[in-house]
Short mmCIF file of C-alpha atoms in Angstrom, two decimals:
data_model
loop_
_atom_site.label_atom_id
_atom_site.label_comp_id
_atom_site.label_asym_id
_atom_site.label_seq_id
_atom_site.Cartn_x
_atom_site.Cartn_y
_atom_site.Cartn_z
CA MET A 9 222.86 -5.97 209.77
CA GLU A 10 223.36 -6.31 213.54
CA ASP A 11 223.70 -3.94 216.47
CA ARG A 12 226.89 -4.98 218.29
CA SER A 13 226.50 -2.66 221.27
CA ASP A 14 225.43 -5.69 223.31
CA ASP A 15 225.09 -9.42 222.75
CA PHE A 16 223.33 -10.18 219.48
CA GLY A 17 222.22 -12.93 217.16
CA ILE A 18 221.96 -16.50 218.28
CA THR A 19 223.77 -16.03 221.58
CA ALA A 20 221.41 -13.23 222.59
CA LEU A 21 218.49 -15.46 221.58
CA ALA A 22 219.82 -18.30 223.73
CA GLY A 23 220.41 -16.15 226.80
CA GLY A 24 217.49 -13.78 226.43
CA TYR A 25 214.64 -16.18 225.66
CA PHE A 26 215.63 -19.72 226.65
CA HIS A 27 215.94 -18.85 230.31
CA GLN A 28 214.69 -20.60 233.42
CA ALA A 29 211.06 -21.74 233.04
CA TRP A 30 210.65 -20.44 229.47
CA TRP A 31 208.37 -23.44 228.92
CA SER A 32 205.83 -22.04 231.38
CA ARG A 33 204.88 -19.44 228.75
CA HIS A 34 205.65 -21.37 225.57
CA PRO A 35 204.72 -25.07 225.52
CA THR A 36 207.34 -25.94 222.89
CA SER A 37 210.59 -24.47 221.64
CA ASP A 38 209.01 -24.06 218.20
CA GLU A 39 206.33 -21.84 219.71
CA LEU A 40 208.95 -19.77 221.49
CA LEU A 41 210.77 -19.25 218.18
CA MET A 42 207.48 -18.10 216.64
CA PHE A 43 207.13 -15.60 219.48
CA VAL A 44 210.70 -14.38 218.87
CA ARG A 45 209.94 -14.01 215.16
CA ASP A 46 206.74 -12.03 215.72
CA GLU A 47 208.08 -9.77 218.49
CA ASN A 48 211.41 -8.68 217.00
CA PRO A 49 212.34 -6.38 214.10
CA VAL A 50 213.74 -7.73 210.86
CA PRO A 51 217.43 -6.92 211.60
CA VAL A 52 217.33 -8.99 214.80
CA ILE A 53 215.77 -11.95 213.01
CA GLU A 54 218.21 -11.56 210.14
CA GLN A 55 221.21 -11.90 212.45
CA CYS A 56 219.73 -14.95 214.18
CA VAL A 57 219.11 -16.65 210.84
CA HIS A 58 222.59 -15.71 209.65
CA ASP A 59 224.19 -17.26 212.74
CA ALA A 60 221.99 -20.35 212.52
CA THR A 61 222.89 -20.77 208.84
CA LEU A 62 226.61 -20.55 209.57
CA LEU A 63 226.25 -23.20 212.28
CA ALA A 64 223.96 -25.53 210.31
CA GLU A 65 226.31 -25.43 207.32
CA SER A 66 229.47 -25.79 209.40
CA PRO A 67 231.47 -29.04 209.60
CA LEU A 68 230.76 -29.39 213.32
CA THR A 69 228.87 -32.52 214.35
CA GLY A 70 225.26 -32.41 215.43
CA GLU A 71 226.40 -33.35 218.92
CA GLN A 72 228.85 -30.44 219.04
CA LEU A 73 226.21 -28.00 217.84
CA ALA A 74 223.77 -29.27 220.46
CA ALA A 75 226.37 -28.81 223.20
CA LEU A 76 227.11 -25.24 222.09
CA TRP A 77 223.42 -24.33 222.16
CA THR A 78 222.63 -26.06 225.44
CA SER A 79 225.58 -24.41 227.16
CA ALA A 80 224.57 -21.00 225.76
CA THR A 81 221.13 -21.44 227.35
CA ASP A 82 222.70 -22.34 230.71
CA GLY A 83 221.25 -25.81 230.34
CA TYR A 84 217.65 -24.61 230.12
CA HIS A 85 217.11 -25.97 226.61
CA ALA A 86 218.53 -29.34 225.64
CA VAL A 87 217.56 -30.01 222.04
CA THR A 88 218.40 -33.70 222.39
CA ALA A 89 215.47 -34.03 224.81
CA GLU A 90 213.24 -33.08 221.86
CA GLY A 91 214.71 -35.77 219.64
CA ARG A 92 216.87 -33.34 217.68
CA ASP A 93 220.57 -32.87 217.30
CA GLY A 94 222.09 -29.42 217.05
CA ARG A 95 222.08 -29.26 213.28
CA ARG A 96 218.40 -30.12 213.03
CA TRP A 97 217.65 -27.53 215.73
CA PHE A 98 219.36 -24.74 213.82
CA GLN A 99 217.67 -25.84 210.60
CA ARG A 100 214.32 -25.69 212.37
CA MET A 101 215.18 -22.23 213.70
CA ILE A 102 215.86 -21.08 210.15
CA GLU A 103 212.56 -22.56 208.94
CA ILE A 104 210.53 -20.75 211.61
CA LEU A 105 212.27 -17.37 211.47
CA THR A 106 212.77 -17.00 207.71
CA PRO A 107 209.16 -16.19 206.72
CA LYS A 108 209.52 -12.79 208.39
CA LEU A 109 212.58 -12.10 206.26
CA ASP A 110 210.83 -13.32 203.12
CA ALA A 111 207.99 -10.88 203.77
CA ALA A 112 210.54 -8.06 204.08
CA GLY A 113 212.42 -9.10 200.95
CA VAL A 114 215.56 -9.97 202.95
CA ARG A 115 217.73 -12.90 201.88
CA VAL A 116 220.34 -14.40 204.19
CA SER A 117 223.43 -16.12 202.83
CA ALA A 118 226.47 -17.59 204.57
CA GLU A 119 228.59 -17.03 201.48
CA GLY A 120 231.78 -15.12 202.19
CA ALA A 121 231.22 -15.03 205.95
CA GLN A 122 234.22 -17.16 206.85
CA ASP A 123 237.38 -15.47 208.11
CA PHE A 124 240.63 -17.45 208.12
CA ARG A 125 243.06 -14.57 208.64
CA PRO A 126 245.65 -15.61 211.25
CA GLU A 127 245.64 -12.16 212.84
CA VAL A 128 241.94 -12.72 213.62
CA THR A 129 241.77 -16.45 214.30
CA GLU A 130 244.90 -16.94 216.40
CA PRO A 131 243.98 -14.48 219.20
CA VAL A 132 240.58 -16.14 219.51
CA ALA A 133 242.20 -19.60 219.55
CA ARG A 134 244.46 -18.50 222.41
CA VAL A 135 241.41 -17.34 224.36
CA VAL A 136 239.55 -20.58 223.74
CA ARG A 137 242.51 -22.65 224.89
CA ARG A 138 242.22 -20.94 228.29
CA PHE A 139 238.51 -21.73 228.63
CA SER A 140 237.81 -23.24 232.05
CA ILE A 141 234.59 -24.20 233.82
CA VAL A 142 233.96 -23.78 237.53
CA THR A 143 230.23 -24.46 237.72
CA ASN A 144 227.76 -25.48 235.07
CA PHE A 145 223.99 -25.88 234.84
CA LEU A 146 223.22 -25.43 238.52
CA GLY A 147 226.28 -27.43 239.53
CA GLU A 148 225.92 -30.32 237.09
CA PRO A 149 229.21 -31.40 235.48
CA ALA A 150 230.08 -30.54 231.89
CA ASP A 151 232.71 -31.90 229.55
CA GLU A 152 235.04 -28.93 229.37
CA GLN A 153 237.25 -30.46 226.69
CA PHE A 154 234.26 -31.24 224.45
CA LEU A 155 233.08 -27.63 224.56
CA ARG A 156 236.60 -26.33 224.01
CA GLN A 157 236.99 -28.60 220.99
CA ALA A 158 233.70 -27.33 219.55
CA LEU A 159 234.88 -23.73 219.93
CA GLU A 160 238.21 -24.59 218.31
CA ASP A 161 236.42 -26.33 215.44
CA LEU A 162 234.35 -23.18 214.85
CA ILE A 163 237.60 -21.26 214.44
CA ARG A 164 238.96 -23.87 212.01
CA ALA A 165 235.72 -23.53 210.05
CA GLY A 166 236.44 -19.83 209.60
CA LEU A 167 233.97 -18.65 212.27
CA PRO A 168 236.18 -17.00 214.92
CA GLU A 169 233.60 -14.33 215.77
CA LEU A 170 230.94 -16.92 216.56
CA SER A 171 233.48 -18.91 218.56
CA LEU A 172 234.39 -15.88 220.67
CA ARG A 173 230.74 -14.89 221.13
CA PHE A 174 229.90 -18.39 222.34
CA PHE A 175 232.94 -18.29 224.63
CA LEU A 176 231.71 -15.03 226.18
CA ARG A 177 228.29 -16.55 226.78
CA PHE A 178 229.86 -19.68 228.30
CA ALA A 179 232.11 -17.66 230.61
CA VAL A 180 228.98 -16.16 232.16
CA THR A 181 226.81 -19.29 232.22
CA HIS A 182 229.66 -21.42 233.60
CA ASP A 183 230.77 -18.81 236.13
CA ALA A 184 234.35 -19.00 234.82
CA PRO A 185 237.10 -17.11 236.69
CA ILE A 186 238.85 -14.52 234.50
CA PRO A 187 242.34 -13.44 235.60
CA LYS A 188 243.14 -9.81 234.78
CA ASP A 189 245.66 -10.72 232.09
CA PHE A 190 243.13 -13.09 230.50
CA TYR A 191 240.49 -10.36 230.44
CA ALA A 192 242.93 -8.10 228.62
CA GLU A 193 243.61 -10.92 226.15
CA ILE A 194 239.89 -11.39 225.52
CA LYS A 195 239.44 -7.67 224.84
CA ARG A 196 242.32 -7.71 222.35
CA ALA A 197 240.86 -10.73 220.56
CA SER A 198 237.49 -8.99 220.26
CA VAL A 199 238.79 -5.83 218.55
CA PRO A 200 238.35 -7.05 214.92
CA PHE A 201 234.68 -7.74 215.58
CA GLY A 202 233.65 -4.22 216.56
CA TYR A 203 231.94 -5.20 219.79
CA GLY A 204 230.29 -2.49 221.84
CA ALA A 205 230.82 -1.74 225.51
CA PHE A 206 228.39 -4.29 226.91
CA ILE A 207 229.64 -7.48 225.24
CA VAL A 208 233.07 -8.15 226.73
CA GLU A 209 232.50 -5.92 229.77
CA ARG A 210 229.80 -8.23 231.11
CA LEU A 211 232.70 -10.47 232.24
CA GLU A 212 234.00 -7.87 234.68
CA HIS A 213 232.30 -9.47 237.68
CA LEU A 214 234.29 -12.64 236.96
CA ILE A 215 237.72 -10.98 237.10
CA ILE A 216 240.09 -12.28 239.76
CA ASP A 217 243.51 -11.00 240.83
#
């Protein structure tokens, strides 16, 4: 379904489209999602809808889901400012993107997507427990423990890949320092997910001795 050579799915959508001043070209977030739908091939939209479905159907709270999304956009899109929580945002994303899949005869289901195998979840949990923020949203403070808990709850929900992918996005947006041994740990945790060269390696500029 997805190309994992670089960031993909909902995290790529957050970082690639909801960047600084996105609203100067698209008056509303709904209109930006329509642009994403119309400008991207079916496999890209399919992965975004798949991720959004997993999140919308997860046991995480709407507040947790909103925090994950806002942090993934580096603070450039706060869904709560639009009167939505995170769950309603992901549901709206599904509503807007799905017509393209319907036209292509593609059906997205979250069934069977959860992974609870300890050999997969435990390495990701160890990575998440080391998550640390240095800067956030142009220097504004963030609740590090709240984000960490949301990532841990994704793992408990059987979504370790999404948890790690969000962590990787956060490490960049929060300018997190990555000791060499931690970087090696992150790479080991990513192995089951078949990531390509440009997903974990984008953290290299954050490595410290």
